[in-house]
Amino acid sequence: GAYVEPGGGRDLALLRLETPLPLGPTLRPLCLPYSEHQRPPGTRCWALLAPNGSSIPKELVNVEVTLSESCGTRGDLTDDGEVLSPPDTFCITVPEGTSACQPDGGSALVCEERGIWFLLGTASVGGCAQGGPPLFTATPNYERWVAGITREAYFAETPPDPREEEEEEKEPTENPGAREHPKPTENPGVGGSPNTWRQA
């Protein structure tokens, strides 16, 4: 089930590795989206899912993201039979005929937006084993929290569509996709609300 802290459900954690990962052609970091991030129409999203009855994700599946308001009350059941749907979540649906429908807890939901790969969510609860679609924690809602803990995280904007925007000369900047965040604090809090992450 989801980790729920006293202040409410926030099924997300940050880890600092003792040894940096060896990045290369087959291992690259994902960009973190801003809190007001909106997915362009036709965005491709992928999740690593396992077939029903299996605990090992085996298949990379092209999935459809659904807004949290449309997920209803689908999620894990508590001991009292009540449905647990943590805040700041959204659900996914898999194509018909796809047997893979169960994510590994904490696994990534990644979306490609005009050549940039974003970490849009992490697997929280739900899935075919619980009788409903998987629920994912919406990472854009935690921009302020992540930025308050580490300024090393790279937040990025969706690159503009060259077909929709005219060419403009701009002065080069050191990091054109980044913006200033508050300095780390003891209790940075969570930025945004379930409604700040929305579909374009």
PDB file of C-alpha atoms in Angstrom:
ATOM      1  CA  GLY A   1       0.000   0.000   0.000  1.00  0.00           C
ATOM      2  CA  ALA A   2       0.918   3.654  -0.050  1.00  0.00           C
ATOM      3  CA  TYR A   3       3.044   5.312   2.591  1.00  0.00           C
ATOM      4  CA  VAL A   4       0.871   7.874   4.386  1.00  0.00           C
ATOM      5  CA  GLU A   5       2.553  10.397   6.674  1.00  0.00           C
ATOM      6  CA  PRO A   6       0.609  12.111   9.498  1.00  0.00           C
ATOM      7  CA  GLY A   7      -0.097  15.140   7.297  1.00  0.00           C
ATOM      8  CA  GLY A   8      -1.668  13.061   4.548  1.00  0.00           C
ATOM      9  CA  GLY A   9      -0.691  10.650   1.815  1.00  0.00           C
ATOM     10  CA  ARG A  10       2.551  11.566   0.082  1.00  0.00           C
ATOM     11  CA  ASP A  11       3.804   8.420  -1.570  1.00  0.00           C
ATOM     12  CA  LEU A  12       7.187   9.699  -2.701  1.00  0.00           C
ATOM     13  CA  ALA A  13      10.784   9.526  -1.480  1.00  0.00           C
ATOM     14  CA  LEU A  14      14.173  10.944  -2.464  1.00  0.00           C
ATOM     15  CA  LEU A  15      17.368   8.890  -2.306  1.00  0.00           C
ATOM     16  CA  ARG A  16      20.947  10.130  -2.467  1.00  0.00           C
ATOM     17  CA  LEU A  17      23.335   7.564  -3.946  1.00  0.00           C
ATOM     18  CA  GLU A  18      26.779   7.168  -2.403  1.00  0.00           C
ATOM     19  CA  THR A  19      28.253   6.462  -5.836  1.00  0.00           C
ATOM     20  CA  PRO A  20      27.081   8.289  -8.985  1.00  0.00           C
ATOM     21  CA  LEU A  21      25.572   6.082 -11.672  1.00  0.00           C
ATOM     22  CA  PRO A  22      27.699   5.610 -14.811  1.00  0.00           C
ATOM     23  CA  LEU A  23      25.621   7.450 -17.408  1.00  0.00           C
ATOM     24  CA  GLY A  24      25.916   6.444 -21.048  1.00  0.00           C
ATOM     25  CA  PRO A  25      23.928   5.786 -24.234  1.00  0.00           C
ATOM     26  CA  THR A  26      21.640   3.294 -22.456  1.00  0.00           C
ATOM     27  CA  LEU A  27      21.371   5.058 -19.077  1.00  0.00           C
ATOM     28  CA  ARG A  28      20.262   8.682 -18.939  1.00  0.00           C
ATOM     29  CA  PRO A  29      18.531  10.830 -16.292  1.00  0.00           C
ATOM     30  CA  LEU A  30      14.893  11.859 -16.632  1.00  0.00           C
ATOM     31  CA  CYS A  31      13.738  15.463 -16.425  1.00  0.00           C
ATOM     32  CA  LEU A  32      11.414  16.534 -13.618  1.00  0.00           C
ATOM     33  CA  PRO A  33       8.402  18.576 -14.747  1.00  0.00           C
ATOM     34  CA  TYR A  34       7.355  21.867 -13.164  1.00  0.00           C
ATOM     35  CA  SER A  35       4.193  21.962 -11.034  1.00  0.00           C
ATOM     36  CA  GLU A  36       2.180  23.688 -13.789  1.00  0.00           C
ATOM     37  CA  HIS A  37       3.406  21.187 -16.378  1.00  0.00           C
ATOM     38  CA  GLN A  38       0.866  20.372 -19.081  1.00  0.00           C
ATOM     39  CA  ARG A  39       1.278  17.458 -21.451  1.00  0.00           C
ATOM     40  CA  PRO A  40       1.049  18.349 -25.140  1.00  0.00           C
ATOM     41  CA  PRO A  41      -1.638  16.461 -27.087  1.00  0.00           C
ATOM     42  CA  GLY A  42      -0.443  13.091 -28.340  1.00  0.00           C
ATOM     43  CA  THR A  43       2.214  12.649 -25.644  1.00  0.00           C
ATOM     44  CA  ARG A  44       3.539   9.085 -25.461  1.00  0.00           C
ATOM     45  CA  CYS A  45       3.796   7.626 -21.949  1.00  0.00           C
ATOM     46  CA  TRP A  46       5.308   4.316 -20.914  1.00  0.00           C
ATOM     47  CA  ALA A  47       5.249   2.094 -17.819  1.00  0.00           C
ATOM     48  CA  LEU A  48       6.916  -1.205 -16.957  1.00  0.00           C
ATOM     49  CA  LEU A  49       4.106  -3.593 -16.058  1.00  0.00           C
ATOM     50  CA  ALA A  50       3.711  -7.219 -15.037  1.00  0.00           C
ATOM     51  CA  PRO A  51       0.993  -9.639 -16.165  1.00  0.00           C
ATOM     52  CA  ASN A  52      -1.848 -10.269 -13.729  1.00  0.00           C
ATOM     53  CA  GLY A  53      -0.730 -12.836 -11.167  1.00  0.00           C
ATOM     54  CA  SER A  54       2.975 -12.021 -11.565  1.00  0.00           C
ATOM     55  CA  SER A  55       5.038  -9.781  -9.289  1.00  0.00           C
ATOM     56  CA  ILE A  56       7.841  -9.153 -11.781  1.00  0.00           C
ATOM     57  CA  PRO A  57       7.331  -6.371 -14.365  1.00  0.00           C
ATOM     58  CA  LYS A  58       8.290  -7.745 -17.775  1.00  0.00           C
ATOM     59  CA  GLU A  59       6.670  -5.561 -20.398  1.00  0.00           C
ATOM     60  CA  LEU A  60       7.149  -1.908 -21.364  1.00  0.00           C
ATOM     61  CA  VAL A  61       3.629  -0.730 -22.199  1.00  0.00           C
ATOM     62  CA  ASN A  62       2.421   2.403 -23.978  1.00  0.00           C
ATOM     63  CA  VAL A  63      -0.289   3.662 -21.579  1.00  0.00           C
ATOM     64  CA  GLU A  64      -2.897   6.409 -21.418  1.00  0.00           C
ATOM     65  CA  VAL A  65      -2.824   8.858 -18.513  1.00  0.00           C
ATOM     66  CA  THR A  66      -6.142   9.731 -16.834  1.00  0.00           C
ATOM     67  CA  LEU A  67      -6.763  12.747 -14.599  1.00  0.00           C
ATOM     68  CA  SER A  68      -7.183  12.045 -10.882  1.00  0.00           C
ATOM     69  CA  GLU A  69     -10.772  13.302 -10.997  1.00  0.00           C
ATOM     70  CA  SER A  70     -11.605  10.526 -13.493  1.00  0.00           C
ATOM     71  CA  CYS A  71     -10.063   7.708 -11.446  1.00  0.00           C
ATOM     72  CA  GLY A  72     -13.040   7.605  -9.103  1.00  0.00           C
ATOM     73  CA  THR A  73     -12.397   5.595  -5.953  1.00  0.00           C
ATOM     74  CA  ARG A  74     -10.139   2.990  -7.480  1.00  0.00           C
ATOM     75  CA  GLY A  75      -7.172   2.010  -5.323  1.00  0.00           C
ATOM     76  CA  ASP A  76      -6.060  -0.306  -2.526  1.00  0.00           C
ATOM     77  CA  LEU A  77      -8.572  -1.586   0.009  1.00  0.00           C
ATOM     78  CA  THR A  78      -7.936  -1.049   3.719  1.00  0.00           C
ATOM     79  CA  ASP A  79      -8.690  -3.650   6.409  1.00  0.00           C
ATOM     80  CA  ASP A  80     -12.098  -2.003   6.830  1.00  0.00           C
ATOM     81  CA  GLY A  81     -12.898  -2.435   3.151  1.00  0.00           C
ATOM     82  CA  GLU A  82     -12.515   1.267   2.373  1.00  0.00           C
ATOM     83  CA  VAL A  83     -10.713   2.452  -0.737  1.00  0.00           C
ATOM     84  CA  LEU A  84      -7.404   4.235  -0.229  1.00  0.00           C
ATOM     85  CA  SER A  85      -6.643   6.778  -2.947  1.00  0.00           C
ATOM     86  CA  PRO A  86      -3.687   8.933  -1.901  1.00  0.00           C
ATOM     87  CA  PRO A  87      -3.777  12.624  -2.835  1.00  0.00           C
ATOM     88  CA  ASP A  88      -1.801  13.946  -5.793  1.00  0.00           C
ATOM     89  CA  THR A  89      -2.328  10.796  -7.857  1.00  0.00           C
ATOM     90  CA  PHE A  90      -3.540   9.900 -11.333  1.00  0.00           C
ATOM     91  CA  CYS A  91      -4.296   6.580 -12.980  1.00  0.00           C
ATOM     92  CA  ILE A  92      -3.371   4.898 -16.233  1.00  0.00           C
ATOM     93  CA  THR A  93      -5.194   2.594 -18.608  1.00  0.00           C
ATOM     94  CA  VAL A  94      -3.540   0.007 -20.811  1.00  0.00           C
ATOM     95  CA  PRO A  95      -4.531  -0.863 -24.382  1.00  0.00           C
ATOM     96  CA  GLU A  96      -7.136  -3.568 -24.890  1.00  0.00           C
ATOM     97  CA  GLY A  97      -5.622  -6.992 -25.295  1.00  0.00           C
ATOM     98  CA  THR A  98      -2.610  -6.158 -23.103  1.00  0.00           C
ATOM     99  CA  SER A  99      -2.223  -8.628 -20.244  1.00  0.00           C
ATOM    100  CA  ALA A 100       0.376  -6.541 -18.394  1.00  0.00           C
ATOM    101  CA  CYS A 101      -1.435  -4.341 -15.886  1.00  0.00           C
ATOM    102  CA  GLN A 102       0.454  -4.455 -12.573  1.00  0.00           C
ATOM    103  CA  PRO A 103       3.353  -2.031 -11.887  1.00  0.00           C
ATOM    104  CA  ASP A 104       6.122  -2.499  -9.354  1.00  0.00           C
ATOM    105  CA  GLY A 105       5.706  -0.050  -6.459  1.00  0.00           C
ATOM    106  CA  GLY A 106       7.798   3.066  -7.033  1.00  0.00           C
ATOM    107  CA  SER A 107       8.487   2.315 -10.690  1.00  0.00           C
ATOM    108  CA  ALA A 108       8.478   5.177 -13.165  1.00  0.00           C
ATOM    109  CA  LEU A 109       5.899   6.454 -15.602  1.00  0.00           C
ATOM    110  CA  VAL A 110       7.843   8.274 -18.313  1.00  0.00           C
ATOM    111  CA  CYS A 111       6.528  10.479 -21.099  1.00  0.00           C
ATOM    112  CA  GLU A 112       8.274  11.744 -24.222  1.00  0.00           C
ATOM    113  CA  GLU A 113       7.480  15.327 -25.131  1.00  0.00           C
ATOM    114  CA  ARG A 114       9.148  16.562 -28.320  1.00  0.00           C
ATOM    115  CA  GLY A 115      12.324  14.618 -27.701  1.00  0.00           C
ATOM    116  CA  ILE A 116      12.507  15.234 -23.931  1.00  0.00           C
ATOM    117  CA  TRP A 117      11.757  12.412 -21.474  1.00  0.00           C
ATOM    118  CA  PHE A 118       9.947  13.386 -18.263  1.00  0.00           C
ATOM    119  CA  LEU A 119       9.310  11.471 -15.043  1.00  0.00           C
ATOM    120  CA  LEU A 120       5.586  12.168 -14.800  1.00  0.00           C
ATOM    121  CA  GLY A 121       4.792   9.774 -11.972  1.00  0.00           C
ATOM    122  CA  THR A 122       5.822   6.865  -9.752  1.00  0.00           C
ATOM    123  CA  ALA A 123       3.689   3.765  -9.155  1.00  0.00           C
ATOM    124  CA  SER A 124       1.735   4.031  -5.906  1.00  0.00           C
ATOM    125  CA  VAL A 125      -1.197   1.629  -5.441  1.00  0.00           C
ATOM    126  CA  GLY A 126      -3.795  -0.240  -7.455  1.00  0.00           C
ATOM    127  CA  GLY A 127      -3.475  -2.415 -10.517  1.00  0.00           C
ATOM    128  CA  CYS A 128      -5.291  -5.463 -11.830  1.00  0.00           C
ATOM    129  CA  ALA A 129      -4.461  -7.418  -8.666  1.00  0.00           C
ATOM    130  CA  GLN A 130      -6.600  -4.884  -6.744  1.00  0.00           C
ATOM    131  CA  GLY A 131      -9.353  -4.822  -9.355  1.00  0.00           C
ATOM    132  CA  GLY A 132      -8.603  -1.416 -10.849  1.00  0.00           C
ATOM    133  CA  PRO A 133      -6.092   0.597 -12.855  1.00  0.00           C
ATOM    134  CA  PRO A 134      -2.710   1.485 -11.328  1.00  0.00           C
ATOM    135  CA  LEU A 135      -2.482   4.780  -9.449  1.00  0.00           C
ATOM    136  CA  PHE A 136       0.653   6.901  -9.812  1.00  0.00           C
ATOM    137  CA  THR A 137       1.977   9.740  -7.667  1.00  0.00           C
ATOM    138  CA  ALA A 138       2.065  12.933  -9.756  1.00  0.00           C
ATOM    139  CA  THR A 139       5.655  14.185  -9.524  1.00  0.00           C
ATOM    140  CA  PRO A 140       4.841  17.704 -10.859  1.00  0.00           C
ATOM    141  CA  ASN A 141       2.914  18.368  -7.633  1.00  0.00           C
ATOM    142  CA  TYR A 142       6.106  17.950  -5.614  1.00  0.00           C
ATOM    143  CA  GLU A 143       8.337  20.477  -7.372  1.00  0.00           C
ATOM    144  CA  ARG A 144       8.683  22.732  -4.324  1.00  0.00           C
ATOM    145  CA  TRP A 145       9.330  19.816  -1.986  1.00  0.00           C
ATOM    146  CA  VAL A 146      12.030  18.322  -4.220  1.00  0.00           C
ATOM    147  CA  ALA A 147      13.646  21.709  -4.826  1.00  0.00           C
ATOM    148  CA  GLY A 148      13.642  22.456  -1.093  1.00  0.00           C
ATOM    149  CA  ILE A 149      15.666  19.322  -0.380  1.00  0.00           C
ATOM    150  CA  THR A 150      18.121  19.420  -3.256  1.00  0.00           C
ATOM    151  CA  ARG A 151      18.972  22.052  -5.811  1.00  0.00           C
ATOM    152  CA  GLU A 152      20.784  19.463  -7.892  1.00  0.00           C
ATOM    153  CA  ALA A 153      17.516  18.204  -9.365  1.00  0.00           C
ATOM    154  CA  TYR A 154      16.919  19.420 -12.903  1.00  0.00           C
ATOM    155  CA  PHE A 155      13.465  20.703 -13.708  1.00  0.00           C
ATOM    156  CA  ALA A 156      12.681  21.270 -17.363  1.00  0.00           C
ATOM    157  CA  GLU A 157       9.986  22.845 -19.454  1.00  0.00           C
ATOM    158  CA  THR A 158       8.382  21.167 -22.417  1.00  0.00           C
ATOM    159  CA  PRO A 159      10.309  22.359 -25.477  1.00  0.00           C
ATOM    160  CA  PRO A 160       8.281  24.593 -27.811  1.00  0.00           C
ATOM    161  CA  ASP A 161       6.736  23.124 -30.924  1.00  0.00           C
ATOM    162  CA  PRO A 162       8.743  24.547 -33.841  1.00  0.00           C
ATOM    163  CA  ARG A 163       5.633  24.401 -36.013  1.00  0.00           C
ATOM    164  CA  GLU A 164       3.684  26.653 -33.662  1.00  0.00           C
ATOM    165  CA  GLU A 165       6.257  29.209 -32.570  1.00  0.00           C
ATOM    166  CA  GLU A 166       8.196  31.598 -34.736  1.00  0.00           C
ATOM    167  CA  GLU A 167      11.939  31.755 -34.567  1.00  0.00           C
ATOM    168  CA  GLU A 168      13.075  34.365 -32.076  1.00  0.00           C
ATOM    169  CA  GLU A 169      16.582  35.433 -31.260  1.00  0.00           C
ATOM    170  CA  LYS A 170      17.235  35.025 -27.561  1.00  0.00           C
ATOM    171  CA  GLU A 171      20.322  35.689 -25.509  1.00  0.00           C
ATOM    172  CA  PRO A 172      21.914  32.409 -24.397  1.00  0.00           C
ATOM    173  CA  THR A 173      21.482  31.442 -20.751  1.00  0.00           C
ATOM    174  CA  GLU A 174      23.330  28.932 -18.638  1.00  0.00           C
ATOM    175  CA  ASN A 175      20.228  26.808 -18.108  1.00  0.00           C
ATOM    176  CA  PRO A 176      17.265  28.041 -20.157  1.00  0.00           C
ATOM    177  CA  GLY A 177      14.891  25.371 -18.826  1.00  0.00           C
ATOM    178  CA  ALA A 178      15.510  26.053 -15.148  1.00  0.00           C
ATOM    179  CA  ARG A 179      14.128  28.588 -12.723  1.00  0.00           C
ATOM    180  CA  GLU A 180      15.003  29.774  -9.244  1.00  0.00           C
ATOM    181  CA  HIS A 181      13.762  27.764  -6.273  1.00  0.00           C
ATOM    182  CA  PRO A 182      13.771  28.657  -2.581  1.00  0.00           C
ATOM    183  CA  LYS A 183      16.798  27.628  -0.549  1.00  0.00           C
ATOM    184  CA  PRO A 184      16.545  24.256   1.230  1.00  0.00           C
ATOM    185  CA  THR A 185      14.564  24.450   4.464  1.00  0.00           C
ATOM    186  CA  GLU A 186      13.906  22.088   7.334  1.00  0.00           C
ATOM    187  CA  ASN A 187      10.287  21.630   6.278  1.00  0.00           C
ATOM    188  CA  PRO A 188       9.981  22.755   2.657  1.00  0.00           C
ATOM    189  CA  GLY A 189       6.402  21.570   2.285  1.00  0.00           C
ATOM    190  CA  VAL A 190       4.729  20.297  -0.830  1.00  0.00           C
ATOM    191  CA  GLY A 191       4.017  22.620  -3.708  1.00  0.00           C
ATOM    192  CA  GLY A 192       0.814  22.464  -5.636  1.00  0.00           C
ATOM    193  CA  SER A 193      -2.376  20.515  -5.123  1.00  0.00           C
ATOM    194  CA  PRO A 194      -4.065  17.659  -6.974  1.00  0.00           C
ATOM    195  CA  ASN A 195      -5.593  20.202  -9.333  1.00  0.00           C
ATOM    196  CA  THR A 196      -2.304  21.876 -10.292  1.00  0.00           C
ATOM    197  CA  TRP A 197      -1.331  18.848 -12.385  1.00  0.00           C
ATOM    198  CA  ARG A 198      -3.658  18.886 -15.319  1.00  0.00           C
ATOM    199  CA  GLN A 199      -4.001  17.545 -18.810  1.00  0.00           C
ATOM    200  CA  ALA A 200      -3.498  19.810 -21.795  1.00  0.00           C
TER     201      ALA A 200
END
